[in-house]
Amino acid sequence: MKHSKRSVHRPQFISGSELPIPTLEILRADGSLYEGAEEPELSRDLAVRIYRTMIFTRILDERMTSAQRQGRLSFYLTCAGEEAAVAGSVAAFDPGDMIMGQYREQAALRFRGFSARQFMTQLLSTRNDLGKGRQMPVHYGTRELNFMTISSPLATQIPQAAGYAYGQRLDAGKAGGGASHCTLCYYGDGAASEGDFHAGMNMAAVLKCPVVFFCRNNGYAISTPTAEQYAGDGIASRGVGYGMQTIRVDGNDLLAVYAASVAARRIAVESFEPVLIEAMSYRLGAHSTSDDPSGYRSREEEDRWREMDPIARMRLWLYARDWWSEGEEKAALESYRGEVLSELKAEEKEPKPPLAALVEDVYDTPPWHLREQIEALSEHVRRHAEHYPAGKGV
Amino acid sequence: MKHSKRSVHRPQFISGSELPIPTLEILRADGSLYEGAEEPELSRDLAVRIYRTMIFTRILDERMTSAQRQGRLSFYLTCAGEEAAVAGSVAAFDPGDMIMGQYREQAALRFRGFSARQFMTQLLSTRNDLGKGRQMPVHYGTRELNFMTISSPLATQIPQAAGYAYGQRLDAGKAGGGASHCTLCYYGDGAASEGDFHAGMNMAAVLKCPVVFFCRNNGYAISTPTAEQYAGDGIASRGVGYGMQTIRVDGNDLLAVYAASVAARRIAVESFEPVLIEAMSYRLGAHSTSDDPSGYRSREEEDRWREMDPIARMRLWLYARDWWSEGEEKAALESYRGEVLSELKAEEKEPKPPLAALVEDVYDTPPWHLREQIEALSEHVRRHAEHYPAGKGV
Amino acid sequence: MAEMNLLQAVNTALDAAMAADERVICLGEDVGGFGGVFRATSHLQEKYGRERCFNTPLTEQGIAGFAIGLAAQGKVPVAEIQFADYIFPAFDQIVNEAAKFRYRTGNQFDVAGLTIRAPYGGGIAGGLYHSQSPEAYFCHTPGLKVVVPSGPRQAKGLLTAAIRDPNPVLFFEPKRLYRAAVGEVPDEEYTLPLGEAELVREGEDITLLGWGAQMEYLLKAADLAAAEEGIACEVIDLRTLLPWDRDRVAASVRKTGRLLIAHEAPRTGGYAGEISASIQETCFLHLEAPIARVTGLDTPFPLANEKEYMTDQWKILDAIKASLNY
Amino acid sequence: MAEMNLLQAVNTALDAAMAADERVICLGEDVGGFGGVFRATSHLQEKYGRERCFNTPLTEQGIAGFAIGLAAQGKVPVAEIQFADYIFPAFDQIVNEAAKFRYRTGNQFDVAGLTIRAPYGGGIAGGLYHSQSPEAYFCHTPGLKVVVPSGPRQAKGLLTAAIRDPNPVLFFEPKRLYRAAVGEVPDEEYTLPLGEAELVREGEDITLLGWGAQMEYLLKAADLAAAEEGIACEVIDLRTLLPWDRDRVAASVRKTGRLLIAHEAPRTGGYAGEISASIQETCFLHLEAPIARVTGLDTPFPLANEKEYMTDQWKILDAIKASLNY
Ligand SMILES: Cc1ncc(C[n+]2csc(CCOP(=O)(O)OP(=O)(O)O)c2C)c(N)n1
Ligand SMILES: Cc1ncc(C[n+]2csc(CCOP(=O)(O)OP(=O)(O)O)c2C)c(N)n1
Ligand SMILES: [Mg+2]
Ligand SMILES: [Mg+2]
């Protein structure tokens, strides 16, 4: 569609309130379904796997937040409150689909099989970290699980996801039919204000890239509430402006998220089109361990949202169908707690990456100046071993 | 509005075609009004002044294009086809309102009183140029007429216009009541793809800045047609996404442009709100004198649009009301042609800016390194006067 | 006089500037009610209202562009970029727009009032994206001024000067020192002149030059050099990087015959290169050893082995000795 | 061998790369059917289809980000930025993303295939925004390679190498020479190695170093110096600026004892500073005169008096004489 052909003859302004975008809701807080709602097809196995992902993530977040307070980690950042949004979306995608996230999507990583130990290698920047200990905690990435390494600058992954998906489309073109794989791109309500958001969304629409954009609208960007982030009808209304198929879901409603994601992926791969999902949720915890939300929002507001906890809601639904029991719940929680703590302890014994890794991977191979620099540095550290943690190693 | 509260229980995607934005049309190609259309209040004086602005601009464009072909200018760029969009909008604003344009808005400058001679000083980069001969032709600017100097990087003026308008709002706050002045910001359909567009539009909406954004949608960004620029319903649909009052107008219809602009300015100054106007028009000529559109569009397409010439349409309307006659038309064209050519000739005799101006205005005053550099350069040019055009001067 | 840290000095300077001139406006991500993630704008919204101290949407290019517009309109915006690592989306607005604004308009319009503040530098376990020192990118941009304070007293005096300076100023704050650097700061408003370096310590044997967080290391190295080898270092805090105080540096090098420049940013294309090139042009016959550079490696900023990666007094001391033994 | 201009050499290299490897994709503003505003991508869409050579929406940050994504997925994108002056909106994607991609992922992901092309430089009456030479900004960025061809033969060989190089490469094309530089170019595909400077002319008295459009001026100045004063200049085309061929330059300076570096960009923070600083570190005892820099002034690029502003053979010749008479 280029532009509409309808005409009027009196000046009449249109505003966002004329296209309120509704929210898809399937599951009530008590675990029952809304009237007229249709349950997505979801096997018991998959439902339990999703649920387990959610509780594992919650426990990981709790434990790592304490570990950070104890000084065992330098930094941490939780997904609490948004587990259904993340686990419910990733579950609708193929393991071969690329995920390009923001940083609060540990549930997606877990769903794909990232082990507790793997989390620890990254969080502690040991020599076992797939990212070689180079980035701050929570900047996970694994090629094996098709999870692109997180990068701190916000929204940069949005045009990148469009480009990645375009590449997937070209590969599909050769096979004929739809794309075999697409890209799932997460971002926050704050990141959606960046210029890269606009560039990436528009390019994906114009260049027909099979990518599903998943906006986690959790009400805040650090201390900034969405009311100071945008004046329109959320992020979804922008998708419509880009000519993109768009849906808004209750992000605390696992079934709504999953149903929308299944449908979105289908559109993306079958018709080479980007889709936007906006999931309305809430960041239950602090922005990160460096943040204290009491400076900018009320306990009452937080409590209101705690009552809509996505994990509790899904648990009630599982219980209602007898797909999960209190016993299983207790056992799972216990085992995850134990696993997380013991893996943390074990990985804490692992050494840091070697000094030489400082100059690796800047280029495919270190050019002369980096070879010179690392030689000089190693020599310096050797001579002054007492002043450097790495002094022992060299 | 934060986000709509309506809910649905089945996954349903929304696409742009569900909110087609209509086009305001008042004046028919034959100079008569559409049925049901309401003529904006427009005095004979103002109507004639607008019309004169349009034909002056057309003539300036024709003459300067030839002058460029003759090698008398290095570069030129016409407004042909978009005169109603530009003259019709600027006429609705107060002379004290700041204009921040893209580069194809010479009609706005003319409307505010920029003389033929002033155009020449800039086009020829003589020492009389208000911009001191520093920018390529068509990068006009005049503080006296509240027309911000044009800058080539596209869309950068959009967040700047938001900021400028915010400053105007703060000044108004002191006076009480609405803002006394607002900002009028022009940009093209291509520029609207830049990240700065998104940043500026969103900030203007959230921070409630009295700015009217006027998008000249002329179908092309150099060779790129809008179909390869965006997939949504033009630019207007994005305004809605930002929660901004938005209107689309037939850009070749002076009355529609003027009516929308008057209403838009009122909203901006009275309720401290940004407004978006999208004017649908067509770039009748080449992108610039460096461009040859025959490489990317058909003569037929151009001819189709030539039949909708905004100047012809307004002329018929003026004739019908007896506000303008064939005699006046002939006289005006003749006098503008003469004026433009004689001013060109006269300004061609003027010298370039002095060498010393090279280092002025980098800072409020030249620091030591610039003083050293200009001294060395002047000395060099003096010693090698034969190799430098400025050699004679020093 | 009051004892305060660098962060408090910044906050104090902003507070005084807002009190003195109602055109002064603070904006940026989270700078409003929350007072910024580092709390540099604490209490300013309370004191001066939401219109003069506010959160922006999360867009650095927008913040810079918006602040440029405000400045062009006559206001005095002080925009915060949350981390210097996130200034790059604003690069076009800063380099193509703010820096060239006055020039391209023939001095009809300017962004005289514009100041952009950003915390920079490593040493806080920030990895690639919470550690960068991007000053050199901006020092290659005519039209900008670039200022880096090394402690609380400098922070207050230089920031006040930056806000008043009739040119766009980038003000990079060494975040490692936000709470670590504590010192006496005059109560009244005062400015330290932009474009003037500060002679921190006199000496005869070698000139040590740096800015911001390097000054601490340079002074420690000077102490060590004096104690271990009886070397008398002259130490200069450049303070303003663009335009820089070449005469002050050259005078010192003519005296000592040796120059060492330290910065945290990667070596290649770093600002030490410019200073070295200029000083060897001006002081060629006075140089008794090559001008030395102690800098970050030519890699992204790492997390693991950060201590090894960064410049420090030991590396500077080694370079001092190498210069003296040349 | 065929005689062609620099633009044709670029087009030929792109054509051959697209023919040889179906992963190669050309994208950018107006590069599709129209073939780019300079026509560097002429006929590529016709030959290889709309999916492999296409117009993008008008957004440099989007083009860079999209190309990074394509490269991460395994494609070999060659993105065009219409003018180097418009590369700054893409600065964050290039400097924070492309340059650091491999490093931050621990070599799990990379943008090996990425090449970004942009016409740069003055001399075409382009004023502030169609004249800039922004290479130094990128040379301060570990992880990038920066390449500048000086003529048709170099353009084809270096662009082919850039496209094949397993690192992100910025390829700045001297647009003043697009049609002006004409020369013999081999018909077959060939590469010129990245990271190696080219010794263009041997000489004993002084080393002249430059890249891109400077080479013409350096050679003219060398001719004048020989004719007027019998000075034998050694002339080196740096070709790759990052990482640069320090050994080649140092060897030459050890022989001649003198170095002059020319670039069009403003002096302060320009890349000549880095080279000067490095060479005085390596060749301190061999230098018989200060390393000279012939560069643009520290101003935005002007329109009026452009000829006076720019570097040229006369300014270089003066600097050669000053060096020899030091
Ligand atoms: C370009 C950039 N600017 C600023 C930051 C600092 N920062 C980190 S997270 C954040 C807020 C992001 O909010 P949102 O996108 O809503 O995600 P959420 O944290 O709510 O999941 C900010 C400002 C950054 N990482 N990158
Ligand atoms: C940042 C930037 N990128 C690219 C260009 C080159 N350029 C100049 S005009 C233009 C097309 C603009 O199209 P549009 O916004 O539709 O305006 P129109 O020319 O149609 O009036 C382009 C790509 C530029 N000036 N600035
Ligand atoms: Mg958020
Ligand atoms: Mg257009």
mmCIF file of N, CA and C and ligand atoms in Angstrom, chain B residues 189 218 220-221, ligand 4:
data_model
loop_
_atom_site.group_PDB
_atom_site.id
_atom_site.type_symbol
_atom_site.label_atom_id
_atom_site.label_comp_id
_atom_site.label_asym_id
_atom_site.label_seq_id
_atom_site.Cartn_x
_atom_site.Cartn_y
_atom_site.Cartn_z
ATOM 1 N N ASP B 189 9.731 12.898 1.736
ATOM 2 C CA ASP B 189 9.338 11.506 1.961
ATOM 3 C C ASP B 189 10.560 10.619 2.175
ATOM 4 N N ASN B 218 6.747 13.963 -2.367
ATOM 5 C CA ASN B 218 6.754 14.236 -3.815
ATOM 6 C C ASN B 218 7.075 12.996 -4.634
ATOM 7 N N TYR B 220 9.409 10.825 -4.758
ATOM 8 C CA TYR B 220 10.767 10.351 -4.990
ATOM 9 C C TYR B 220 11.757 10.903 -3.985
ATOM 10 N N ALA B 221 12.787 10.131 -3.739
ATOM 11 C CA ALA B 221 13.999 10.601 -3.070
ATOM 12 C C ALA B 221 15.095 10.310 -4.097
HETATM 13 MG MG MG E 4 10.863 13.301 -2.048
#
